[in-house]
Short mmCIF file of N, CA and C in Angstrom, two decimals:
data_model
loop_
_atom_site.label_atom_id
_atom_site.label_comp_id
_atom_site.label_asym_id
_atom_site.label_seq_id
_atom_site.Cartn_x
_atom_site.Cartn_y
_atom_site.Cartn_z
N MET D 102 41.29 102.43 365.24
CA MET D 102 41.84 101.90 364.02
C MET D 102 42.45 100.53 364.32
N ARG D 103 42.25 99.59 363.39
CA ARG D 103 42.83 98.25 363.53
C ARG D 103 43.44 97.83 362.21
N TRP D 104 44.70 97.48 362.22
CA TRP D 104 45.41 97.02 361.03
C TRP D 104 45.12 95.53 360.88
N VAL D 105 43.99 95.21 360.29
CA VAL D 105 43.50 93.83 360.26
C VAL D 105 44.37 92.93 359.39
N SER D 106 44.93 93.45 358.32
CA SER D 106 45.76 92.60 357.45
C SER D 106 47.01 92.13 358.17
N ASP D 107 47.50 92.91 359.12
CA ASP D 107 48.67 92.52 359.90
C ASP D 107 48.27 91.63 361.08
N LEU D 108 47.20 91.98 361.76
CA LEU D 108 46.80 91.28 362.98
C LEU D 108 45.97 90.02 362.72
N ASP D 109 45.10 90.07 361.71
CA ASP D 109 44.15 88.97 361.48
C ASP D 109 44.43 88.19 360.20
N GLY D 110 45.34 88.67 359.38
CA GLY D 110 45.64 88.02 358.11
C GLY D 110 45.12 88.82 356.94
N ASP D 111 45.53 88.43 355.76
CA ASP D 111 45.27 89.20 354.55
C ASP D 111 44.07 88.67 353.76
N HIS D 112 43.14 88.01 354.41
CA HIS D 112 42.03 87.38 353.72
C HIS D 112 40.71 88.15 353.80
N LEU D 113 40.68 89.27 354.51
CA LEU D 113 39.43 89.99 354.72
C LEU D 113 39.05 90.90 353.56
N GLY D 114 40.00 91.22 352.68
CA GLY D 114 39.71 92.08 351.54
C GLY D 114 39.97 93.54 351.78
N TYR D 115 40.52 93.88 352.92
CA TYR D 115 40.91 95.25 353.24
C TYR D 115 42.02 95.21 354.27
N ASP D 116 42.75 96.31 354.40
CA ASP D 116 43.92 96.37 355.29
C ASP D 116 43.61 96.95 356.67
N VAL D 117 42.74 97.96 356.72
CA VAL D 117 42.52 98.71 357.95
C VAL D 117 41.02 98.86 358.19
N ARG D 118 40.60 98.62 359.43
CA ARG D 118 39.23 98.93 359.86
C ARG D 118 39.33 100.14 360.77
N SER D 119 38.62 101.19 360.41
CA SER D 119 38.71 102.43 361.13
C SER D 119 37.32 103.06 361.23
N PHE D 120 37.27 104.28 361.73
CA PHE D 120 36.01 104.98 361.88
C PHE D 120 36.19 106.45 361.53
N GLU D 121 35.17 107.02 360.93
CA GLU D 121 35.13 108.45 360.65
C GLU D 121 34.85 109.19 361.96
N PRO D 122 35.08 110.51 362.01
CA PRO D 122 34.80 111.27 363.24
C PRO D 122 33.35 111.13 363.72
N ASP D 123 32.42 110.90 362.78
CA ASP D 123 31.01 110.75 363.17
C ASP D 123 30.67 109.33 363.62
N GLY D 124 31.68 108.44 363.65
CA GLY D 124 31.47 107.07 364.11
C GLY D 124 31.20 106.07 363.00
N GLU D 125 31.07 106.54 361.76
CA GLU D 125 30.81 105.62 360.65
C GLU D 125 32.03 104.73 360.42
N GLU D 126 31.77 103.43 360.26
CA GLU D 126 32.84 102.47 360.02
C GLU D 126 33.48 102.71 358.65
N ARG D 127 34.78 102.46 358.56
CA ARG D 127 35.51 102.59 357.30
C ARG D 127 36.41 101.38 357.13
N LEU D 128 36.25 100.67 356.01
CA LEU D 128 37.11 99.54 355.65
C LEU D 128 38.02 100.04 354.54
N MET D 129 39.33 100.07 354.78
CA MET D 129 40.25 100.67 353.82
C MET D 129 41.27 99.67 353.30
N GLU D 130 41.36 99.61 352.00
CA GLU D 130 42.42 98.87 351.33
C GLU D 130 43.45 99.91 350.91
N ILE D 131 44.70 99.76 351.36
CA ILE D 131 45.74 100.75 351.10
C ILE D 131 46.55 100.30 349.89
N LYS D 132 46.63 101.16 348.87
CA LYS D 132 47.41 100.89 347.66
C LYS D 132 48.42 102.01 347.47
N THR D 133 49.72 101.66 347.54
CA THR D 133 50.79 102.64 347.51
C THR D 133 51.74 102.37 346.34
N THR D 134 52.09 103.43 345.61
CA THR D 134 53.10 103.34 344.55
C THR D 134 53.99 104.57 344.62
N ASN D 135 55.17 104.46 344.01
CA ASN D 135 56.06 105.61 343.90
C ASN D 135 55.73 106.46 342.68
N GLY D 136 54.96 105.93 341.76
CA GLY D 136 54.61 106.64 340.54
C GLY D 136 53.53 107.67 340.76
N HIS D 137 52.97 108.15 339.66
CA HIS D 137 51.94 109.18 339.70
C HIS D 137 50.58 108.57 340.07
N ALA D 138 49.57 109.40 340.17
CA ALA D 138 48.24 108.98 340.63
C ALA D 138 47.62 107.91 339.73
N ARG D 139 47.99 107.90 338.45
CA ARG D 139 47.41 106.94 337.51
C ARG D 139 48.28 105.70 337.30
N THR D 140 49.32 105.54 338.11
CA THR D 140 50.14 104.32 338.04
C THR D 140 49.25 103.13 338.39
N ARG D 141 49.37 102.07 337.61
CA ARG D 141 48.51 100.92 337.86
C ARG D 141 48.87 100.22 339.15
N PHE D 142 47.88 99.56 339.71
CA PHE D 142 48.06 98.75 340.91
C PHE D 142 47.13 97.56 340.80
N TRP D 143 47.25 96.61 341.71
CA TRP D 143 46.50 95.37 341.62
C TRP D 143 45.50 95.25 342.75
N LEU D 144 44.34 94.67 342.41
CA LEU D 144 43.32 94.31 343.38
C LEU D 144 43.02 92.83 343.20
N SER D 145 42.77 92.15 344.29
CA SER D 145 42.37 90.74 344.19
C SER D 145 40.87 90.66 343.93
N ALA D 146 40.43 89.50 343.49
CA ALA D 146 38.99 89.27 343.31
C ALA D 146 38.28 89.47 344.64
N ASN D 147 38.89 89.02 345.73
CA ASN D 147 38.30 89.17 347.05
C ASN D 147 38.13 90.65 347.41
N GLN D 148 39.13 91.47 347.12
CA GLN D 148 39.02 92.90 347.41
C GLN D 148 37.88 93.53 346.63
N CYS D 149 37.73 93.16 345.37
CA CYS D 149 36.62 93.69 344.55
C CYS D 149 35.27 93.24 345.09
N GLU D 150 35.18 91.99 345.53
CA GLU D 150 33.93 91.47 346.08
C GLU D 150 33.56 92.15 347.40
N VAL D 151 34.55 92.37 348.26
CA VAL D 151 34.29 93.04 349.53
C VAL D 151 33.87 94.49 349.27
N ALA D 152 34.49 95.15 348.31
CA ALA D 152 34.10 96.52 347.95
C ALA D 152 32.64 96.55 347.48
N ALA D 153 32.27 95.61 346.61
CA ALA D 153 30.91 95.57 346.08
C ALA D 153 29.88 95.27 347.18
N SER D 154 30.27 94.46 348.16
CA SER D 154 29.36 94.09 349.25
C SER D 154 29.24 95.17 350.32
N ASN D 155 30.19 96.11 350.35
CA ASN D 155 30.23 97.15 351.39
C ASN D 155 30.42 98.54 350.78
N PRO D 156 29.55 98.94 349.86
CA PRO D 156 29.80 100.20 349.15
C PRO D 156 29.78 101.45 350.02
N ASP D 157 29.09 101.40 351.15
CA ASP D 157 29.03 102.58 352.00
C ASP D 157 30.25 102.73 352.90
N THR D 158 30.93 101.62 353.20
CA THR D 158 32.03 101.68 354.16
C THR D 158 33.40 101.44 353.53
N TYR D 159 33.47 100.80 352.38
CA TYR D 159 34.74 100.41 351.76
C TYR D 159 35.37 101.58 351.01
N ARG D 160 36.67 101.74 351.13
CA ARG D 160 37.42 102.73 350.36
C ARG D 160 38.78 102.16 350.01
N ILE D 161 39.26 102.50 348.83
CA ILE D 161 40.66 102.27 348.49
C ILE D 161 41.37 103.58 348.78
N ARG D 162 42.35 103.54 349.66
CA ARG D 162 43.17 104.72 349.94
C ARG D 162 44.37 104.64 349.01
N ARG D 163 44.37 105.48 348.01
CA ARG D 163 45.40 105.48 346.96
C ARG D 163 46.50 106.46 347.33
N ILE D 164 47.67 105.94 347.65
CA ILE D 164 48.83 106.76 348.01
C ILE D 164 49.84 106.68 346.87
N TYR D 165 50.26 107.81 346.36
CA TYR D 165 51.18 107.85 345.22
C TYR D 165 52.28 108.87 345.49
N HIS D 166 53.32 108.87 344.64
CA HIS D 166 54.53 109.67 344.88
C HIS D 166 55.05 109.41 346.30
N PHE D 167 55.04 108.14 346.68
CA PHE D 167 55.34 107.77 348.07
C PHE D 167 56.70 108.26 348.53
N ARG D 168 57.72 108.18 347.69
CA ARG D 168 59.07 108.60 348.08
C ARG D 168 59.35 110.08 347.87
N ASN D 169 58.39 110.77 347.28
CA ASN D 169 58.65 112.16 346.91
C ASN D 169 57.40 113.00 347.22
N GLY D 170 57.16 113.26 348.48
CA GLY D 170 56.02 114.09 348.87
C GLY D 170 54.70 113.37 348.69
N ALA D 171 54.52 112.28 349.35
CA ALA D 171 53.34 111.42 349.19
C ALA D 171 52.04 112.22 349.18
N GLN D 172 51.16 111.81 348.27
CA GLN D 172 49.82 112.38 348.15
C GLN D 172 48.83 111.22 348.15
N MET D 173 47.56 111.52 348.42
CA MET D 173 46.59 110.44 348.45
C MET D 173 45.19 110.93 348.15
N PHE D 174 44.35 109.97 347.79
CA PHE D 174 42.93 110.20 347.61
C PHE D 174 42.22 108.88 347.83
N ASP D 175 40.91 108.94 348.02
CA ASP D 175 40.12 107.74 348.23
C ASP D 175 39.28 107.42 346.99
N ILE D 176 39.09 106.13 346.77
CA ILE D 176 38.23 105.65 345.69
C ILE D 176 37.13 104.84 346.37
N LYS D 177 35.87 105.16 346.07
CA LYS D 177 34.78 104.43 346.69
C LYS D 177 34.00 103.64 345.66
N PRO D 178 33.36 102.57 346.09
CA PRO D 178 32.54 101.76 345.18
C PRO D 178 31.36 102.57 344.64
N PRO D 179 30.88 102.21 343.46
CA PRO D 179 31.32 101.08 342.64
C PRO D 179 32.68 101.37 342.01
N LEU D 180 33.59 100.43 342.14
CA LEU D 180 34.96 100.63 341.67
C LEU D 180 35.02 100.89 340.17
N GLU D 181 34.11 100.30 339.42
CA GLU D 181 34.11 100.47 337.97
C GLU D 181 33.84 101.92 337.54
N ALA D 182 33.28 102.70 338.43
CA ALA D 182 33.00 104.10 338.11
C ALA D 182 34.27 104.94 338.02
N GLY D 183 35.30 104.58 338.80
CA GLY D 183 36.52 105.37 338.81
C GLY D 183 37.76 104.63 338.36
N LEU D 184 37.62 103.32 338.11
CA LEU D 184 38.77 102.50 337.74
C LEU D 184 38.46 101.65 336.52
N LEU D 185 39.46 101.42 335.71
CA LEU D 185 39.36 100.46 334.63
C LEU D 185 39.90 99.14 335.17
N LEU D 186 39.03 98.19 335.41
CA LEU D 186 39.43 96.90 335.96
C LEU D 186 39.70 95.95 334.81
N LYS D 187 40.94 95.47 334.73
CA LYS D 187 41.34 94.56 333.66
C LYS D 187 41.81 93.25 334.27
N ALA D 188 41.29 92.13 333.74
CA ALA D 188 41.71 90.82 334.25
C ALA D 188 43.18 90.60 333.93
N ASP D 189 43.91 90.17 334.94
CA ASP D 189 45.34 89.92 334.80
C ASP D 189 45.63 88.42 334.78
N LYS D 190 44.82 87.66 335.47
CA LYS D 190 44.98 86.21 335.57
C LYS D 190 43.62 85.57 335.61
N TYR D 191 43.56 84.32 335.24
CA TYR D 191 42.33 83.54 335.32
C TYR D 191 42.62 82.25 336.05
N VAL D 192 41.67 81.80 336.84
CA VAL D 192 41.75 80.47 337.42
C VAL D 192 41.22 79.50 336.37
N VAL D 193 42.00 78.50 336.05
CA VAL D 193 41.63 77.55 335.00
C VAL D 193 41.49 76.17 335.64
N VAL D 194 40.33 75.55 335.43
CA VAL D 194 40.06 74.23 335.97
C VAL D 194 39.75 73.30 334.80
N PRO D 195 40.53 72.26 334.62
CA PRO D 195 40.24 71.32 333.53
C PRO D 195 38.86 70.67 333.73
N ARG D 196 38.17 70.44 332.60
CA ARG D 196 36.86 69.78 332.67
C ARG D 196 36.99 68.30 332.63
#
């Protein structure tokens, strides 16, 4: 396991590079909240792009109820199948 966001920076689109017991690579973006499983969280455009480019290896590890008996589950691409992705900000460039 390698905590890439800490060691290499936060630009790769995931937090942890790890491996399954069978040796399959796993790229994990960790999203943690104190709320329930459906509490909203944020993804960057880069995280969405990396997920779309690596559907077999990318997972969002969703950790919730963090302060009160933490629970978790994984979300795998295509992200739109299990998540409602809503634009929060737009990059605006004057013409």
